[in-house]
Amino acid sequence: MSTPQSIERQASPNFSIARSPFGNSYLSQSPIAQESIARDLAEYSEDEVEQQESDDGESSSESESDTSTLRPDVAHNSMASSYRRPSFVAFGGTRAAITPHPGVDTAYLTKKEKKQSRNEERSLLRDNHLAPPKHAEPAQRSAFSRLYRRLFSTKRPKTEADLEVPPEAIFTAQPSETSALLPNSAQESARTHHERLNRQWEAAVAAGKIKTTWQREAKTLWRYASPLVVTFLLQYSLPVASIFTVGHLGTLELGAVSLASMTANITGYSIYQGLATSLDTLCAQAYGSGKKHLVGLQLQRMVYFLWALTIPIGVIWLSAEKILEMMVPEKETAKLAGLYLRILLLGAPGYSCFEAGKRFVQSQGLFSATTYVLLIAAPLNAFMNWLFVWQFKWGFVGAPIAVAITDTLLPILLLLYVRFVDGRQCWNGFTKKAFHNWGPMIKLALPGLIMVEAEFLAFEILTLASSYFSVTHLAAQSVLSTLTALTFQIPFGISIAASTRVANLIGATLSDAAKTSAKVAFVVASLVGICNVLLLSSLRNSIPQLFTSDPEVIRLVSSVLPICAAFQLFDALAADCNGLLRGLGYQEIGGYINLVCYYVVAMPISFGTAFGLHWELEGLWTGVAIALGLVAAAEAWFLIKADWGEGGGGCED
């Protein structure tokens, strides 16, 4: 199970957006991944290769019966180089595609993605009056219907140019959905229909006739972002459940959970998540190249690797009590945190296996798998926390036991999904080959490990610093960090959806449509940020009572919450700008801006105000608030100046 404020990011700077519902939408051909695939294939005998190719061909014959729609590598949306506050990434939903410009480097789509791509393109053609409407226009509309259509219709208003008869009309006048698309000809085959649609789409794009509306982009953003937000909140509910239950035991216990979570993040979970990001490239490229049996091989190899690393991680967690006693002034807090980590170690193998398994299913386009798993695991985790801590009266130890069980249950549920629902086609059984060829995997994994570790460290330093004030301050910091990470899940999901939508449109050379989509995302992020500001401000005296019964902790949280509420708008805008930068292929800019603002600006201000001016928690969060404001302003300025015409070609003069 993930812990408070955990995150997963991408490892390869050549790979696309994080495992969003649009996972390998922008898969680039990593030389390291290609080297790994070549090495793996070299270990198979000729008979094994023929057998595997036969099996892969049978499993993919249905999807290859269609024309091969392709996807762009224009965005290069590596989230590894875009520093963000720790969050959860367990993507759900489905990804959408728009066929890229023919000159763009591409990667193969699954059959489902091809269908989504065609539907999206056909819908855009209709909205631009270049294809017949899906439903016949009624003779008369009511006043309400006309108002609704005016406000929410995705169709672009007709211009004089639309009223002109095109020189080479493709469709007859007033066609219907069932009309023959080619007059005076036999019913065309599905393949011919798709090829003709592709030609029409490419001609419309080349002629600059494809436009979009804010209504369409708002609906698309909702469709993309809603499953992401739900999935993020589900996964974040796992650690929140423990904080809720333990927080009401006492201030000491709440502070210990925060300290244990920090230690688990830095020394364990960040390592698992960072290293597992290499599968985003390895599994996706193995699947995209048609070598489906290698997807399961990469999964096995990563699981064994992470399990091997669990040994040194376990040594640290077993010794955590003595280590923490040297770092924090409160020895009793260190003792409870050490106990928490010793129990948590039982679930570490399961957690690492789940991190690798997520990439296994996502590389196949099965992004809803983790959502279904969490829909079962999240409520069960909350129930176990309540049952063990309060009903069985196990007290503090009940929370880590619930966590360990949940961690072990997650890969089991994912395995059941693969076995009985989908994803089994990429599993060819256990093989000794998984113990060979670890070099490319490690080479791809290390950048992700470094980046994720840096992200964890930045915010967990605040937790460690708060322990030097008092146990009460540490407990309050646990509540504040949980709240801000929880509110961040919504704009973060929106940012991923916006990133993918913009990258899709840029990949199809629809820069005007991409700008419209970006403006809609910016407005939505602003509204979400304002709502978060109002929520935390108005409920600043009530929200802390959900986490603890200690009046001093409640008072302290209430006093700092206005600062946390004040930067919610900046937080949402910064997340949105990060997503748009990734969509344009400027993720390096976002990474530099975030790293400078957090490590060069935020940390000195936080420590200076907290310890130098004795602002304590208010000081720690003041630096974060200033950093987020600078991030939002700097990235917004860069987006205004960026060249959207080429989707990553530099800034305008």
PDB file of N, CA and C in Angstrom, residues 28 50 55 86 105-106 112 114 135-136 154 156 181 263 312 335 370 425 434 443 453 455 465 471 499 505 545 619 641:
ATOM      1  N   SER A  28       8.047   6.318 -26.999  1.00  0.00           N
ATOM      2  CA  SER A  28       9.211   6.494 -27.842  1.00  0.00           C
ATOM      3  C   SER A  28      10.015   5.211 -27.841  1.00  0.00           C
ATOM      4  N   GLU A  50       9.851 -19.511 -32.560  1.00  0.00           N
ATOM      5  CA  GLU A  50       8.723 -19.815 -33.441  1.00  0.00           C
ATOM      6  C   GLU A  50       7.458 -20.062 -32.644  1.00  0.00           C
ATOM      7  N   ASP A  55       2.245 -18.027 -30.679  1.00  0.00           N
ATOM      8  CA  ASP A  55       1.306 -17.688 -29.609  1.00  0.00           C
ATOM      9  C   ASP A  55       0.943 -16.216 -29.633  1.00  0.00           C
ATOM     10  N   PRO A  86       4.644  15.072  -3.810  1.00  0.00           N
ATOM     11  CA  PRO A  86       4.292  13.654  -3.811  1.00  0.00           C
ATOM     12  C   PRO A  86       2.794  13.421  -3.881  1.00  0.00           C
ATOM     13  N   ASP A 105       6.790  10.378 -35.621  1.00  0.00           N
ATOM     14  CA  ASP A 105       7.157   9.040 -35.189  1.00  0.00           C
ATOM     15  C   ASP A 105       6.003   8.436 -34.406  1.00  0.00           C
ATOM     16  N   THR A 106       5.803   7.103 -34.541  1.00  0.00           N
ATOM     17  CA  THR A 106       4.594   6.515 -34.007  1.00  0.00           C
ATOM     18  C   THR A 106       4.857   5.225 -33.253  1.00  0.00           C
ATOM     19  N   LYS A 112      -8.674  -1.574 -29.149  1.00  0.00           N
ATOM     20  CA  LYS A 112      -9.594  -0.673 -28.464  1.00  0.00           C
ATOM     21  C   LYS A 112      -9.211   0.771 -28.717  1.00  0.00           C
ATOM     22  N   LYS A 114      -7.583   1.925 -31.313  1.00  0.00           N
ATOM     23  CA  LYS A 114      -7.884   2.258 -32.702  1.00  0.00           C
ATOM     24  C   LYS A 114      -9.342   2.689 -32.847  1.00  0.00           C
ATOM     25  N   HIS A 135     -27.096  11.914 -35.855  1.00  0.00           N
ATOM     26  CA  HIS A 135     -28.551  11.791 -35.771  1.00  0.00           C
ATOM     27  C   HIS A 135     -29.177  12.871 -36.644  1.00  0.00           C
ATOM     28  N   ALA A 136     -30.275  12.524 -37.273  1.00  0.00           N
ATOM     29  CA  ALA A 136     -30.952  13.480 -38.153  1.00  0.00           C
ATOM     30  C   ALA A 136     -31.425  14.698 -37.365  1.00  0.00           C
ATOM     31  N   THR A 154     -21.243  20.641 -28.799  1.00  0.00           N
ATOM     32  CA  THR A 154     -19.822  20.640 -29.162  1.00  0.00           C
ATOM     33  C   THR A 154     -19.593  21.068 -30.605  1.00  0.00           C
ATOM     34  N   ARG A 156     -19.128  23.297 -33.823  1.00  0.00           N
ATOM     35  CA  ARG A 156     -18.626  24.634 -34.092  1.00  0.00           C
ATOM     36  C   ARG A 156     -19.687  25.409 -34.872  1.00  0.00           C
ATOM     37  N   LEU A 181     -22.331   5.322 -47.609  1.00  0.00           N
ATOM     38  CA  LEU A 181     -21.380   6.420 -47.594  1.00  0.00           C
ATOM     39  C   LEU A 181     -20.768   6.667 -48.962  1.00  0.00           C
ATOM     40  N   THR A 263       9.681   7.667   7.001  1.00  0.00           N
ATOM     41  CA  THR A 263      10.788   6.719   6.863  1.00  0.00           C
ATOM     42  C   THR A 263      10.490   5.667   5.802  1.00  0.00           C
ATOM     43  N   PRO A 312      17.822  -5.425   2.074  1.00  0.00           N
ATOM     44  CA  PRO A 312      18.430  -4.260   2.762  1.00  0.00           C
ATOM     45  C   PRO A 312      17.391  -3.283   3.301  1.00  0.00           C
ATOM     46  N   LYS A 335      10.168   5.039  19.085  1.00  0.00           N
ATOM     47  CA  LYS A 335       9.887   3.648  19.440  1.00  0.00           C
ATOM     48  C   LYS A 335       8.631   3.139  18.742  1.00  0.00           C
ATOM     49  N   THR A 370      -6.274  -1.411 -12.167  1.00  0.00           N
ATOM     50  CA  THR A 370      -5.939  -0.928 -10.828  1.00  0.00           C
ATOM     51  C   THR A 370      -7.124  -0.249 -10.154  1.00  0.00           C
ATOM     52  N   GLN A 425      -2.783 -12.810 -21.783  1.00  0.00           N
ATOM     53  CA  GLN A 425      -2.113 -13.097 -23.043  1.00  0.00           C
ATOM     54  C   GLN A 425      -0.637 -12.730 -23.022  1.00  0.00           C
ATOM     55  N   ALA A 434      14.332 -14.920 -16.406  1.00  0.00           N
ATOM     56  CA  ALA A 434      14.097 -13.707 -15.621  1.00  0.00           C
ATOM     57  C   ALA A 434      15.283 -13.364 -14.733  1.00  0.00           C
ATOM     58  N   LYS A 443      19.592   0.072 -15.711  1.00  0.00           N
ATOM     59  CA  LYS A 443      20.013   1.322 -16.336  1.00  0.00           C
ATOM     60  C   LYS A 443      18.824   2.258 -16.534  1.00  0.00           C
ATOM     61  N   GLU A 453      13.071   9.705  -5.434  1.00  0.00           N
ATOM     62  CA  GLU A 453      13.665   9.897  -4.111  1.00  0.00           C
ATOM     63  C   GLU A 453      13.793  11.378  -3.795  1.00  0.00           C
ATOM     64  N   GLU A 455      11.892  13.747  -4.921  1.00  0.00           N
ATOM     65  CA  GLU A 455      10.556  14.289  -4.687  1.00  0.00           C
ATOM     66  C   GLU A 455      10.066  13.948  -3.283  1.00  0.00           C
ATOM     67  N   ALA A 465      11.456  17.981  10.227  1.00  0.00           N
ATOM     68  CA  ALA A 465      11.704  19.264  10.886  1.00  0.00           C
ATOM     69  C   ALA A 465      10.651  19.559  11.947  1.00  0.00           C
ATOM     70  N   VAL A 471       5.896  16.830  19.892  1.00  0.00           N
ATOM     71  CA  VAL A 471       5.056  15.747  19.376  1.00  0.00           C
ATOM     72  C   VAL A 471       3.761  16.318  18.812  1.00  0.00           C
ATOM     73  N   SER A 499      -2.734  17.231 -20.074  1.00  0.00           N
ATOM     74  CA  SER A 499      -1.468  16.924 -20.739  1.00  0.00           C
ATOM     75  C   SER A 499      -1.686  16.003 -21.926  1.00  0.00           C
ATOM     76  N   LEU A 505      -3.602  16.556 -29.524  1.00  0.00           N
ATOM     77  CA  LEU A 505      -3.921  17.569 -30.532  1.00  0.00           C
ATOM     78  C   LEU A 505      -2.664  18.114 -31.197  1.00  0.00           C
ATOM     79  N   GLN A 545     -10.817  17.889  13.521  1.00  0.00           N
ATOM     80  CA  GLN A 545     -11.478  16.987  14.451  1.00  0.00           C
ATOM     81  C   GLN A 545     -11.724  15.609  13.847  1.00  0.00           C
ATOM     82  N   GLY A 619       5.827  28.730   9.577  1.00  0.00           N
ATOM     83  CA  GLY A 619       7.013  29.029   8.793  1.00  0.00           C
ATOM     84  C   GLY A 619       7.337  27.931   7.791  1.00  0.00           C
ATOM     85  N   LYS A 641       4.453  32.227 -23.727  1.00  0.00           N
ATOM     86  CA  LYS A 641       5.508  32.523 -24.694  1.00  0.00           C
ATOM     87  C   LYS A 641       5.867  31.324 -25.564  1.00  0.00           C
TER      88      LYS A 641
END
